[in-house]
Structure formats: structure tokens, C-alpha cells
Amino acid sequence: MSDLAEPLTSTSESGLNPAPNPSTLIHPRREPFEHGLLPISKLIFTDPAQALAPLKQKFSSAGLRVDSSALADALQISVEHARLVLDTLASVLHSDFDPLTKARPDEIDSVGADWRDIILFLYIQSYKKLLPKTHKDSAAVADVWPSTSAFDGYLSALSLPQLARSNSRRFMPSQADEEAHQLSYLQKHMANILSLLADHVEGESEESMVLTVEGFEHLGFLMHFGDKGSERVPLSQATSFFADSDRDMPAVPVPAAQVHDWISQNIAAALEHLTEKASAKDNGSASASDHDIPMADVCTSSIKASTSARGPCFIEGISKSSYVKQASDIKGSSLKVLNCHESVIYILAPLRYATIYGCSDATIVLGAVGKAVKVEHCERVHVITAAKRVCIANCRECMFFLGVNQRPLILGDNHKLQVAPFNTFYSELEEHMAEVGIEATTINRWDEPLALGVVDPHDSLSHPAGVSDVQAESATRLDPDQFTNFLIPNWFGGESHGSTRENPFQLPDAYMASQQKNFKNLGEIKQSLREAPLEENQKRELSAALHVLFKDWLYASGNIRQLYCLQGD
């Protein structure tokens, strides 16, 4: 282990100096900050260290695992919200070997969570998100975003604070800005975080605290080391703190102050590197992965996307196009679809995390997402996904066709949302679902949305002074008579390699009956047309009329664009 520490620390025994190599730096784990924040007021503390100290004492003395009943009692929240905490924690845990991450959805409560992960999860609920920024090419954005909206009249009547809270035409901060913001938060709070993980030394003063190797490894929930393009390096492998000559003996605890100094210096080095990187970008020498992706007005072959080997794959600024990515096209385990409009986007790949942000008038298919999907600030978007969990925030007139193992979570200022059962398949879907751990045969909770508050305390834009919180508008079920299957084109032709031949999620009876009725009606229409006593010239006229009507529908619905893109490929 000491060998692994050499590139990351100095050769001094204290291990305090940060990495001299600027390409090997400490990084925050994005997942807890992006997918692990819950707008439940009782989970957000003015002074997290003081509020969580009694919980640490209670949980640590009772045992290592905490179930929803114990959590509800300790935090004075409902069992439903306590179960939501465990579900959310399971989706953002850093260790794939923890029993909570390996548990089936119906086993999570019986398995429980390690109290140290619970403490860290609750602590970061005090995190405030970085404010969104306007796009540097506002004219291009205005041209892409629909000029008319069902909410334009409503928005014009709002006050400035309300307008800021309701405005969905916003753009996510850059990855570098978010990383710097998260690192600064950790730098500010690390002393308190360590105090909650550390143990007091018997007979010493209250300030004398030590960290065991087990407590130290839980910091991996918040941060990690690793070169860009390489696997993440856990903290316990990045330092020689716990490198013992005798492997049969337990590692000797380390003073918490020493760990704090080491982490603080590594964070400072990482922030300095990000500052230098931002300065270089301002001077025109940014790397390709940091550029804002320009708007694209053409089909798949010309659309641009960017991938960072360490970070997520980005699909950004797609307009009036059809676009497909398969498993071989995705590097990494997470993906972000940003500011795409009037397009159909197919992501036929297994993922751990996915974010859809700022899209409008689009259909987005996500193959299999094993941890969490988040959909924010979207208008008139259809999302089709098989996922462990889905979170929807600040969306309008959107429809979600879901195969999900946990209740869909609805937050923020939403309007006219609809949910429906999963409605598509592609040949490798079941293999991708098995790869990321999604249950299909027994669990689909698409019709059990859980609505929390409109105000997000983590977002200062949605939480102006004096605004009281109310329950977010939930989603309604799609009328079964309006339910249709979505056909994914065979983009590349030839024989398919997967085994999936139909929707792996069983349709509820009402939707199955509606689908069977539609099939029956279609069959009767076809039979009537075949048996109609028409002359040959009348058959040709009828056929021509049907083709004209179908073409009119293609243009009116926008689906003609997909045919053009397929033809272009």
C-alpha cells in the first residue's frame, strides 16, 4: 500500500504533502452531490456537526447497520422518508461491496446502512448547489428553444424571484466549476466531517481524536484519487497512513488532525490545478473535453458529443436531429444529455447514472441505468428508461415511460407530468439490465410517484427568502387508450446480438387490454381493406390517399426527420 502512496504523497513519514504530479489529484465524488440531495427540511441542519454528533453516538453504540425504523425514530421523520433516505443512499454509495448496494429493492430495509455512511449522507444535505449560468451563445439558445410556451403568459406575470425560480432556460455549470465548488465545500467542512468519523482517545482531552482505517475508508463516499483516464484510487490506497509491516495485526489508528492536514493540502493542490486550468481555458488553450459543445442542426453523422475518460459522457446542444449511441460508444458509466431540442436521442447502453437537463420537445431513450436517472428543467419531453430509480424536478408537460424498481421521486415546480409503463425494447436490453442490476420480472413502481417539496433548500434560486414550501405537483397516469409502443429502429441492420425480443416489463392489465384492442382494430381495418370490393384503379387511389395522409402525419408529428436521418446514414 505504501508503494501506491508514493505518486500521491511525499516520501515523508507523515504523508502530509500533496501530490507533486498535477495530473494525479484528489477529486470529489460527484454522485452524492448530483443524485443524493433530498429536499426534506428535517434532514438539513444549520450546524451539521452539532446536530449529527448525538446520532453518531446513538448509531455507533447500537451497531453498524441502521434500518428505516431506527432512522425515522432518530431523525423524527416518517418511515416513508426514512426508507427514501436508504434508497437514495444505496444509489450513491461508493462501495459496490457494501450489502446495501447489493441488496434487492425489497431487501434494502432489512439490510440497513452503515451508520458512518448515514452520517456522511446527512452531513452533505447542507450543501448548496452552484448557481446555473446563462449560455455564452444566448442568441443560439433563444433560436433553439421554442418561442412559444404554455407558460409564457404565466412567467411574464411573476416577480423577479419567482421568475428565477421558475425559469427552466438555464444551463448547468461546467464540470470544472462544479468540481471546484464541491472541493471548496469539503475543504470548509472536513474538520467537522472527520470529527464525526473519529474516535476519542481514552484518557486524553476531547481534542485528541483518532481515525481507524475503517473510518478513513468511508471518506471514499466523498472523494477519491485517480489520474484522468485511469481507474479511481480509493483513499486507503492513496496514503501510507495504515500501511503495517505485520498484515495480521489491525492497522494502528491515525490522529484525525494528521489526516485533516493531509486532505486539506491535497484539496488545496487540486483547487490550484483547477484555477490554472480555467486560466488556460480563458487564454484559448482548453482541452477538447472542456469545450461547450456547439448547437448541431444536422443528423447523426455530424452531431458532436464529448467524453471525459474520468467524467461523464456529454450529449449537448442536439437540435432537430436523430442521434444514437450504443454501449461501444460510451466511455465511463455516466451520461448527461444537456440542452437538446426537437430531437430523438437513443442511448442503448448500460449506465450507472444519467442526467437529462434543459431539454424540450424531444424523445430520449435510456437503455438501462443501474443507479439513478435525474430529469431537470425539461419541457414537453418524453423519457423512456429502465432504471433503478428516477428523480424528476422542475419539468413541464413531460411524459415518462418507466420500468423502475423504486418509486419515482418528484421535486420542485412541475406541471402536467404523466407517467406510464415502459413501452419499448432493443435486442440487448435484458443483458444491459442484468449488467447494472435492474429487476424486470417482479418490480415496476412506475405508478407510485412520491412528491416532495416545491422548494429545494440546496438551490438558492428555488429558495428565496420568505418563500414557503408546499408539496410538489405529482404525476398522473397516462390513459391506457393513449398508450402506444415505441419502436426503436434497427440502426445498423444485420443480425442482432442480444436476446430481447419484447418489452421485458409486464404491462398492467388495463394497458395490455388497450394494446390488444388496438391490435384487433388494426387487424379488422386491414381485413376490411383487403376484402373491400374495389376495382384496381380504386385500390390505387385508396393506397395513394393513405400514403398522403401518412406523409402529412409524419410532417405534423416531426417524425419525418427520423426518416431523413436514417436515410442519411
Coordinates of C-alpha atoms in Angstrom, one line a residue:
M1 CA 0.0 0.0 0.0
S2 CA 2.9 2.3 0.7
D3 CA 4.0 1.9 -2.9
L4 CA 0.7 3.2 -4.2
A5 CA 1.0 6.2 -1.9
E6 CA 4.2 7.4 -3.5
P7 CA 2.8 9.3 -6.5
L8 CA 0.2 10.9 -4.3
T9 CA 2.1 11.9 -1.3
S10 CA 5.6 13.0 -0.3
T11 CA 8.1 10.4 0.9
S12 CA 8.0 11.8 4.4
E13 CA 6.5 9.5 7.1
S14 CA 3.8 12.0 7.9
G15 CA 2.3 11.7 4.4
L16 CA 1.1 15.3 4.7
N17 CA 2.4 16.8 1.4
P18 CA 0.0 16.7 -1.6
A19 CA 0.8 15.1 -4.9
P20 CA 3.5 16.9 -6.8
N21 CA 2.1 15.5 -10.1
P22 CA -0.7 17.8 -11.2
S23 CA -2.4 15.0 -13.2
T24 CA -2.9 12.9 -10.1
L25 CA -5.2 14.9 -7.8
I26 CA -7.9 14.4 -5.3
H27 CA -11.5 14.7 -6.7
P28 CA -14.9 14.9 -5.2
R29 CA -17.3 12.1 -5.9
R30 CA -20.0 13.8 -7.9
E31 CA -22.7 11.2 -7.3
P32 CA -23.7 12.2 -3.8
F33 CA -23.9 15.8 -4.7
E34 CA -25.7 15.3 -8.0
H35 CA -28.1 12.4 -7.1
G36 CA -28.0 12.2 -3.3
L37 CA -29.6 15.5 -2.1
L38 CA -33.2 15.4 -0.8
P39 CA -35.3 18.5 -0.1
I40 CA -36.6 17.2 3.3
S41 CA -36.3 20.1 5.8
K42 CA -35.6 17.8 8.8
L43 CA -32.5 16.4 7.0
I44 CA -30.9 19.8 6.6
F45 CA -29.1 21.2 9.6
T46 CA -27.8 24.7 10.3
D47 CA -24.9 23.2 12.2
P48 CA -24.5 19.6 10.9
A49 CA -21.6 18.7 13.2
Q50 CA -23.5 19.6 16.3
A51 CA -26.8 18.1 15.1
L52 CA -25.2 14.8 14.0
A53 CA -23.0 14.2 17.0
P54 CA -25.8 12.7 19.1
L55 CA -26.8 10.5 16.1
K56 CA -23.3 9.2 15.8
Q57 CA -23.3 8.3 19.5
K58 CA -26.6 6.6 19.2
F59 CA -25.9 4.7 16.0
S60 CA -22.4 3.6 16.8
S61 CA -23.3 2.2 20.2
A62 CA -26.3 0.3 18.8
G63 CA -24.5 -1.4 15.9
L64 CA -23.1 -0.8 12.4
R65 CA -26.3 -1.1 10.4
V66 CA -29.3 1.3 10.6
D67 CA -32.7 0.4 9.2
S68 CA -35.5 2.8 8.3
S69 CA -37.4 2.4 11.6
A70 CA -34.3 3.4 13.6
L71 CA -33.5 6.2 11.3
A72 CA -37.1 7.5 11.4
D73 CA -37.0 7.5 15.2
A74 CA -33.6 9.2 15.4
L75 CA -34.5 12.0 13.0
Q76 CA -38.2 12.3 13.8
I77 CA -39.3 11.8 10.2
S78 CA -41.8 9.4 8.7
V79 CA -40.8 5.8 7.9
E80 CA -41.6 6.6 4.3
H81 CA -39.0 9.4 4.3
A82 CA -36.5 7.2 6.2
R83 CA -36.9 4.5 3.6
L84 CA -36.3 7.1 0.9
V85 CA -33.1 8.1 2.6
L86 CA -31.9 4.4 2.5
D87 CA -33.0 4.1 -1.1
T88 CA -31.1 7.2 -2.1
L89 CA -28.0 6.3 -0.1
A90 CA -27.9 2.9 -1.8
S91 CA -27.9 4.7 -5.2
V92 CA -24.9 6.9 -4.4
L93 CA -22.7 4.6 -2.2
H94 CA -19.0 4.4 -3.2
S95 CA -18.6 0.7 -2.4
D96 CA -20.1 -1.9 -4.7
F97 CA -19.3 -4.5 -2.0
D98 CA -21.5 -2.9 0.7
P99 CA -24.5 -5.1 1.4
L100 CA -26.8 -2.1 0.8
T101 CA -25.6 -1.7 -2.8
K102 CA -26.0 -5.4 -3.5
A103 CA -29.5 -5.7 -1.9
R104 CA -32.6 -6.2 -4.0
P105 CA -35.1 -3.3 -3.7
D106 CA -37.3 -5.3 -1.3
E107 CA -34.3 -6.1 0.8
I108 CA -32.9 -2.6 1.4
D109 CA -34.7 -2.0 4.7
S110 CA -33.7 -5.4 6.2
V111 CA -30.1 -4.9 5.2
G112 CA -29.8 -1.4 6.5
A113 CA -26.9 1.1 6.1
D114 CA -23.6 1.5 7.8
W115 CA -24.0 4.3 10.4
R116 CA -20.9 6.2 9.1
D117 CA -22.4 6.3 5.5
I118 CA -25.7 7.6 7.1
I119 CA -23.8 10.3 8.9
L120 CA -21.9 11.5 5.8
F121 CA -25.1 11.4 3.7
L122 CA -26.9 13.5 6.2
Y123 CA -24.0 15.9 6.6
I124 CA -23.9 16.8 2.9
Q125 CA -27.6 17.7 2.9
S126 CA -26.3 21.1 4.0
Y127 CA -24.6 21.5 0.6
K128 CA -25.7 24.4 -1.6
K129 CA -25.6 23.8 -5.4
L130 CA -23.6 26.1 -7.6
L131 CA -25.9 28.6 -9.4
P132 CA -26.7 27.8 -13.0
K133 CA -25.2 30.1 -15.6
T134 CA -26.5 31.5 -18.8
H135 CA -25.2 30.1 -22.1
K136 CA -22.4 32.1 -23.7
D137 CA -24.3 32.0 -27.0
S138 CA -27.6 33.2 -25.8
A139 CA -28.8 34.0 -29.3
A140 CA -28.3 30.4 -30.4
V141 CA -30.2 29.2 -27.3
A142 CA -33.1 31.6 -28.0
D143 CA -33.3 30.3 -31.5
V144 CA -33.4 26.6 -30.5
W145 CA -35.7 27.0 -27.5
P146 CA -39.4 27.2 -28.6
S147 CA -40.5 30.8 -28.9
T148 CA -44.0 30.0 -27.5
S149 CA -44.7 28.1 -24.4
A150 CA -47.8 27.3 -22.4
F151 CA -46.1 29.0 -19.5
D152 CA -45.0 32.3 -21.2
G153 CA -48.0 34.2 -20.0
Y154 CA -47.7 32.7 -16.6
L155 CA -44.0 33.6 -16.4
S156 CA -44.5 37.1 -17.5
A157 CA -46.7 37.8 -14.5
L158 CA -44.2 36.5 -12.0
S159 CA -41.9 38.7 -9.8
L160 CA -38.2 38.5 -10.4
P161 CA -37.5 36.0 -7.6
Q162 CA -40.4 33.8 -8.8
L163 CA -39.2 34.1 -12.4
A164 CA -35.7 33.0 -11.4
R165 CA -37.2 30.0 -9.5
S166 CA -39.5 29.0 -12.4
N167 CA -37.1 29.7 -15.3
S168 CA -36.2 26.4 -17.0
R169 CA -34.0 28.0 -19.7
R170 CA -30.8 27.7 -17.6
F171 CA -27.6 25.9 -18.2
M172 CA -25.6 23.7 -15.9
P173 CA -22.3 25.0 -14.6
S174 CA -19.2 23.4 -16.2
Q175 CA -17.8 20.2 -14.7
A176 CA -14.7 22.1 -13.6
D177 CA -16.8 24.8 -11.8
E178 CA -18.9 22.2 -10.1
E179 CA -15.8 20.2 -9.0
A180 CA -14.2 23.3 -7.6
H181 CA -17.4 24.2 -5.7
Q182 CA -17.6 20.7 -4.2
L183 CA -13.9 20.7 -3.3
S184 CA -14.3 24.0 -1.5
Y185 CA -17.3 22.7 0.4
L186 CA -15.3 19.6 1.5
Q187 CA -12.3 21.8 2.4
K188 CA -14.5 24.0 4.6
H189 CA -16.2 21.1 6.4
M190 CA -13.6 18.4 6.5
A191 CA -12.6 19.1 10.2
N192 CA -16.2 18.6 11.2
I193 CA -16.6 15.5 9.0
L194 CA -13.5 13.9 10.5
S195 CA -14.8 14.6 14.0
L196 CA -17.9 12.6 13.2
L197 CA -15.9 9.6 11.9
A198 CA -13.1 9.7 14.5
D199 CA -12.9 8.1 17.9
H200 CA -11.9 9.7 21.2
V201 CA -8.6 8.5 22.8
E202 CA -9.4 7.2 26.2
G203 CA -7.9 9.3 28.9
E204 CA -7.0 12.1 26.6
S205 CA -8.6 15.5 26.0
E206 CA -11.6 16.0 23.8
E207 CA -9.4 17.3 21.0
S208 CA -7.4 14.1 20.9
M209 CA -9.2 12.0 18.3
V210 CA -8.0 9.2 16.0
L211 CA -9.3 7.7 12.8
T212 CA -9.3 4.0 12.2
V213 CA -8.7 2.5 8.8
E214 CA -12.5 1.6 8.6
G215 CA -13.5 5.2 9.4
F216 CA -10.9 6.5 6.9
E217 CA -12.2 4.3 4.1
H218 CA -15.7 5.8 4.5
L219 CA -14.3 9.1 3.3
G220 CA -14.4 7.4 -0.1
F221 CA -18.1 8.3 -0.1
L222 CA -17.0 11.9 -0.7
M223 CA -13.7 11.8 -2.6
H224 CA -11.2 9.7 -4.4
F225 CA -7.8 9.9 -6.2
G226 CA -7.1 9.0 -9.8
D227 CA -5.5 10.1 -13.0
K228 CA -7.7 11.3 -15.8
G229 CA -8.3 8.2 -17.9
S230 CA -7.5 5.7 -15.1
E231 CA -9.5 3.9 -12.5
R232 CA -10.3 5.7 -9.3
V233 CA -7.9 5.1 -6.5
P234 CA -9.6 4.7 -3.0
L235 CA -8.2 6.9 -0.3
S236 CA -6.9 4.0 1.7
Q237 CA -4.7 3.1 -1.2
A238 CA -3.5 6.7 -1.7
T239 CA -1.7 7.1 1.6
S240 CA 0.7 5.1 3.8
F241 CA -1.2 6.1 7.0
F242 CA -2.4 2.5 7.5
A243 CA 0.5 0.5 5.9
D244 CA 1.5 -2.0 8.5
S245 CA 4.6 -4.2 8.4
D246 CA 2.5 -7.0 10.0
R247 CA -0.5 -7.7 7.9
D248 CA -2.0 -10.0 10.6
M249 CA -2.3 -7.1 13.0
P250 CA -5.0 -4.4 12.8
A251 CA -3.8 -1.1 11.5
V252 CA -3.0 1.5 14.1
P253 CA -5.4 4.4 14.2
V254 CA -4.0 7.8 13.0
P255 CA -4.5 11.2 14.6
A256 CA -7.5 12.9 13.0
A257 CA -5.5 16.2 12.8
Q258 CA -2.9 14.5 10.7
V259 CA -5.5 13.1 8.3
H260 CA -7.1 16.6 8.1
D261 CA -3.8 18.2 7.2
W262 CA -3.1 15.7 4.5
I263 CA -6.6 16.0 2.9
S264 CA -6.6 19.8 3.2
Q265 CA -3.3 20.1 1.4
N266 CA -4.4 17.7 -1.4
I267 CA -7.6 19.7 -1.8
A268 CA -5.6 22.9 -2.0
A269 CA -3.4 21.4 -4.7
A270 CA -6.5 20.2 -6.7
L271 CA -8.1 23.7 -6.4
E272 CA -4.9 25.3 -7.6
H273 CA -4.8 23.0 -10.6
L274 CA -8.4 23.8 -11.5
T275 CA -7.7 27.5 -11.2
E276 CA -4.7 27.1 -13.6
K277 CA -6.8 25.1 -15.9
A278 CA -9.5 27.7 -16.0
S279 CA -7.0 30.4 -16.7
A280 CA -5.6 28.4 -19.6
K281 CA -9.1 27.9 -21.0
D282 CA -9.7 31.7 -20.8
N283 CA -6.5 32.1 -22.8
G284 CA -7.7 29.8 -25.5
S285 CA -5.8 26.6 -24.7
A286 CA -8.6 24.5 -23.2
S287 CA -8.8 20.7 -23.8
A288 CA -11.4 19.4 -26.1
S289 CA -13.3 17.8 -23.3
D290 CA -13.9 21.2 -21.6
H291 CA -15.4 23.0 -24.5
D292 CA -19.1 23.9 -24.7
I293 CA -20.5 21.7 -27.5
P294 CA -22.0 23.9 -30.3
M295 CA -25.6 23.5 -31.4
A296 CA -26.0 21.0 -34.2
D297 CA -28.6 21.2 -36.8
V298 CA -27.8 18.1 -38.8
C299 CA -28.2 14.3 -38.4
T300 CA -26.2 11.7 -36.5
S301 CA -23.0 11.7 -38.6
S302 CA -22.4 15.4 -37.9
I303 CA -23.6 15.7 -34.3
K304 CA -20.8 16.3 -31.7
A305 CA -20.6 14.9 -28.3
S306 CA -17.7 14.9 -25.8
T307 CA -16.4 12.3 -23.4
S308 CA -14.0 12.7 -20.5
A309 CA -12.4 9.4 -19.5
R310 CA -12.9 10.2 -15.9
G311 CA -16.1 12.1 -16.1
P312 CA -19.5 11.5 -17.8
C313 CA -20.2 11.4 -21.5
F314 CA -21.9 14.5 -22.7
I315 CA -24.5 14.9 -25.4
E316 CA -25.2 18.6 -25.7
G317 CA -26.9 21.0 -28.0
I318 CA -28.6 18.5 -30.3
S319 CA -31.3 20.2 -32.4
K320 CA -33.7 18.8 -34.9
S321 CA -31.9 15.6 -35.2
S322 CA -32.0 11.9 -34.5
Y323 CA -29.0 10.6 -32.6
V324 CA -27.9 7.1 -31.3
K325 CA -25.2 5.8 -29.0
Q326 CA -24.6 2.2 -28.3
A327 CA -22.6 0.5 -25.5
S328 CA -19.4 0.6 -27.5
D329 CA -19.7 4.4 -27.9
I330 CA -20.0 5.2 -24.2
K331 CA -16.7 5.5 -22.2
G332 CA -17.4 5.5 -18.5
S333 CA -20.5 4.7 -16.6
S334 CA -22.4 8.0 -16.5
L335 CA -24.0 10.3 -19.1
K336 CA -25.5 13.8 -19.4
V337 CA -28.0 14.9 -22.0
L338 CA -28.0 18.7 -22.0
N339 CA -30.0 21.4 -23.8
C340 CA -31.3 19.2 -26.6
H341 CA -34.4 20.3 -28.6
E342 CA -36.8 18.8 -31.1
S343 CA -34.8 15.6 -31.4
V344 CA -35.0 11.9 -30.8
I345 CA -32.0 10.5 -28.8
Y346 CA -31.3 6.8 -28.3
I347 CA -28.8 5.8 -25.6
L348 CA -28.8 2.0 -26.0
A349 CA -26.2 1.2 -23.3
P350 CA -25.8 0.1 -19.7
L351 CA -25.1 3.1 -17.4
R352 CA -24.8 3.7 -13.7
Y353 CA -26.0 7.4 -13.7
A354 CA -27.8 9.6 -16.2
T355 CA -28.9 13.2 -16.2
I356 CA -31.3 14.9 -18.6
Y357 CA -31.2 18.7 -18.3
G358 CA -32.8 21.7 -20.1
C359 CA -34.3 19.7 -23.0
S360 CA -37.5 20.5 -24.9
D361 CA -39.8 18.8 -27.4
A362 CA -37.6 15.7 -27.5
T363 CA -37.8 11.9 -27.0
I364 CA -35.0 10.4 -25.1
V365 CA -34.5 6.7 -24.7
L366 CA -32.1 5.5 -21.9
G367 CA -31.3 1.8 -22.2
A368 CA -30.6 0.6 -18.6
V369 CA -29.5 2.8 -15.7
G370 CA -28.5 0.9 -12.6
K371 CA -28.2 3.7 -10.1
A372 CA -30.2 6.8 -10.8
V373 CA -31.7 9.0 -13.5
K374 CA -32.3 12.7 -12.9
V375 CA -34.5 14.8 -15.3
E376 CA -34.5 18.5 -14.6
H377 CA -35.8 21.7 -16.3
C378 CA -37.4 20.0 -19.3
E379 CA -40.4 20.9 -21.3
R380 CA -42.5 18.6 -23.5
V381 CA -40.0 15.8 -23.3
H382 CA -40.8 12.0 -23.5
V383 CA -38.3 10.0 -21.4
I384 CA -38.2 6.2 -21.8
T385 CA -36.0 4.4 -19.4
A386 CA -35.4 1.2 -17.5
A387 CA -33.7 2.3 -14.2
K388 CA -33.3 1.6 -10.6
R389 CA -34.6 5.0 -9.6
V390 CA -35.8 8.2 -11.3
C391 CA -35.9 11.7 -9.9
I392 CA -37.9 14.4 -11.8
A393 CA -37.5 18.1 -10.9
N394 CA -38.9 21.3 -12.4
C395 CA -40.4 19.8 -15.6
R396 CA -43.5 20.7 -17.6
E397 CA -45.7 18.7 -19.8
C398 CA -43.4 15.8 -19.8
M399 CA -44.2 12.1 -20.1
F400 CA -42.2 9.3 -18.5
F401 CA -42.4 5.7 -19.7
L402 CA -40.8 3.8 -16.9
G403 CA -39.5 0.5 -15.8
V404 CA -38.3 1.4 -12.3
N405 CA -37.5 -0.6 -9.1
Q406 CA -38.1 2.4 -6.7
R407 CA -40.8 5.0 -6.5
P408 CA -40.3 7.9 -9.0
L409 CA -39.3 10.9 -7.0
I410 CA -40.9 14.3 -8.0
L411 CA -39.4 17.5 -6.7
G412 CA -39.8 21.2 -7.4
D413 CA -42.0 23.3 -9.7
N414 CA -43.6 20.8 -12.1
H415 CA -46.7 21.0 -14.2
K416 CA -48.8 18.4 -16.2
L417 CA -46.5 15.4 -15.7
Q418 CA -47.6 11.9 -16.8
V419 CA -46.2 8.5 -16.1
A420 CA -46.8 5.3 -18.0
P421 CA -45.4 1.7 -18.1
F422 CA -42.2 1.1 -20.0
N423 CA -43.0 0.7 -23.7
T424 CA -40.0 -0.4 -25.8
F425 CA -37.1 -2.8 -26.2
Y426 CA -33.9 -3.4 -28.2
S427 CA -32.1 -6.6 -28.7
E428 CA -29.5 -6.2 -25.8
L429 CA -31.8 -4.5 -23.3
E430 CA -32.2 -7.5 -20.9
E431 CA -28.4 -8.1 -20.9
H432 CA -27.8 -4.5 -20.1
M433 CA -30.4 -4.6 -17.3
A434 CA -28.8 -7.6 -15.8
E435 CA -25.4 -6.0 -16.0
V436 CA -26.5 -3.0 -13.9
G437 CA -28.9 -4.9 -11.6
I438 CA -32.4 -3.8 -12.7
E439 CA -35.2 -6.1 -11.8
A440 CA -37.9 -6.5 -14.5
T441 CA -40.0 -9.6 -13.7
T442 CA -41.3 -8.6 -10.3
I443 CA -40.8 -4.9 -9.6
N444 CA -42.0 -1.9 -11.6
R445 CA -43.1 1.0 -9.5
W446 CA -43.8 3.4 -12.3
D447 CA -47.3 4.3 -11.0
E448 CA -46.2 5.1 -7.4
P449 CA -44.7 8.6 -7.7
L450 CA -43.5 10.2 -4.4
A451 CA -43.8 14.0 -4.4
L452 CA -41.7 16.1 -2.0
G453 CA -41.5 19.9 -1.8
V454 CA -41.5 22.6 -4.4
V455 CA -38.7 24.5 -2.7
D456 CA -35.2 23.0 -2.9
P457 CA -33.2 24.1 0.1
H458 CA -30.0 23.1 -1.8
D459 CA -30.7 25.6 -4.6
S460 CA -30.7 29.3 -3.6
L461 CA -32.6 30.1 -6.8
S462 CA -35.5 28.0 -5.8
H463 CA -35.3 29.0 -2.1
P464 CA -35.6 32.9 -1.9
A465 CA -36.2 34.4 1.5
G466 CA -39.8 34.3 2.6
V467 CA -41.0 31.6 0.2
S468 CA -42.8 28.8 2.0
D469 CA -42.7 25.2 0.8
V470 CA -45.6 23.2 -0.5
Q471 CA -45.9 19.7 -1.9
A472 CA -44.7 19.4 -5.5
E473 CA -47.4 18.6 -8.1
S474 CA -47.3 14.9 -8.7
A475 CA -47.7 13.0 -11.9
T476 CA -50.9 11.4 -13.3
R477 CA -51.1 8.1 -15.1
L478 CA -51.4 8.1 -18.8
D479 CA -54.8 7.0 -20.1
P480 CA -54.4 3.4 -21.3
D481 CA -56.2 4.3 -24.5
Q482 CA -53.3 6.8 -25.2
F483 CA -50.6 4.2 -24.6
T484 CA -48.6 3.1 -27.6
N485 CA -45.4 1.0 -28.0
F486 CA -42.3 2.9 -29.1
L487 CA -40.3 1.2 -31.9
I488 CA -36.5 1.6 -31.8
P489 CA -35.1 1.4 -35.4
N490 CA -32.6 -1.3 -36.3
W491 CA -30.0 1.4 -36.9
F492 CA -27.2 -0.8 -38.1
G493 CA -29.1 -3.6 -39.8
G494 CA -28.0 -7.2 -39.8
E495 CA -28.5 -9.8 -37.1
S496 CA -29.0 -8.6 -33.5
H497 CA -26.6 -9.9 -30.9
G498 CA -29.0 -9.7 -27.9
S499 CA -31.8 -12.0 -26.8
T500 CA -34.5 -9.4 -26.0
R501 CA -37.5 -9.8 -28.4
E502 CA -40.2 -8.0 -26.5
N503 CA -40.7 -5.5 -23.6
P504 CA -39.2 -7.1 -20.5
F505 CA -41.6 -5.3 -18.2
Q506 CA -45.1 -6.8 -17.9
L507 CA -47.8 -4.3 -18.8
P508 CA -50.6 -3.7 -16.3
D509 CA -53.9 -5.3 -17.3
A510 CA -55.6 -2.0 -18.4
Y511 CA -52.6 -1.2 -20.7
M512 CA -52.4 -4.7 -22.1
A513 CA -56.2 -4.7 -22.8
S514 CA -55.9 -1.4 -24.6
Q515 CA -52.9 -2.6 -26.6
Q516 CA -54.8 -5.8 -27.6
K517 CA -57.8 -3.8 -28.6
N518 CA -55.6 -1.6 -30.8
F519 CA -54.1 -4.7 -32.4
K520 CA -57.6 -6.1 -33.0
N521 CA -58.8 -2.9 -34.5
L522 CA -55.8 -2.7 -36.8
G523 CA -56.4 -6.2 -37.9
E524 CA -60.0 -5.6 -38.7
I525 CA -59.1 -2.5 -40.7
K526 CA -56.6 -4.4 -42.7
Q527 CA -59.1 -7.2 -43.3
S528 CA -61.7 -4.7 -44.4
L529 CA -59.4 -3.1 -46.8
R530 CA -58.4 -6.5 -48.3
E531 CA -62.0 -7.6 -48.7
A532 CA -63.3 -4.2 -50.0
P533 CA -65.0 -4.7 -53.4
L534 CA -62.8 -2.2 -55.2
E535 CA -61.6 -2.0 -58.8
E536 CA -57.8 -1.9 -59.4
N537 CA -57.9 1.8 -60.1
Q538 CA -59.9 2.4 -56.9
K539 CA -57.4 0.4 -54.9
R540 CA -54.5 2.5 -56.3
E541 CA -56.5 5.7 -55.4
L542 CA -57.1 4.4 -51.8
S543 CA -53.4 3.5 -51.4
A544 CA -52.3 6.9 -52.7
A545 CA -54.7 8.6 -50.3
L546 CA -53.4 6.6 -47.3
H547 CA -49.8 7.4 -48.3
V548 CA -50.6 11.1 -48.4
L549 CA -52.3 11.0 -45.0
F550 CA -49.4 9.1 -43.5
K551 CA -46.9 11.6 -45.0
D552 CA -48.9 14.5 -43.6
W553 CA -48.8 12.8 -40.2
L554 CA -45.0 12.4 -40.5
Y555 CA -44.5 16.1 -41.1
A556 CA -47.0 17.2 -38.5
S557 CA -45.5 15.0 -35.8
G558 CA -41.9 15.7 -36.7
N559 CA -41.2 12.0 -37.3
I560 CA -40.2 12.7 -40.9
R561 CA -36.9 13.9 -39.5
Q562 CA -36.0 10.4 -38.3
L563 CA -36.6 9.0 -41.8
Y564 CA -34.2 11.6 -43.3
C565 CA -31.6 10.8 -40.7
L566 CA -31.9 7.1 -41.2
Q567 CA -31.6 7.6 -45.0
G568 CA -28.5 9.8 -44.5
D569 CA -26.8 7.1 -42.5

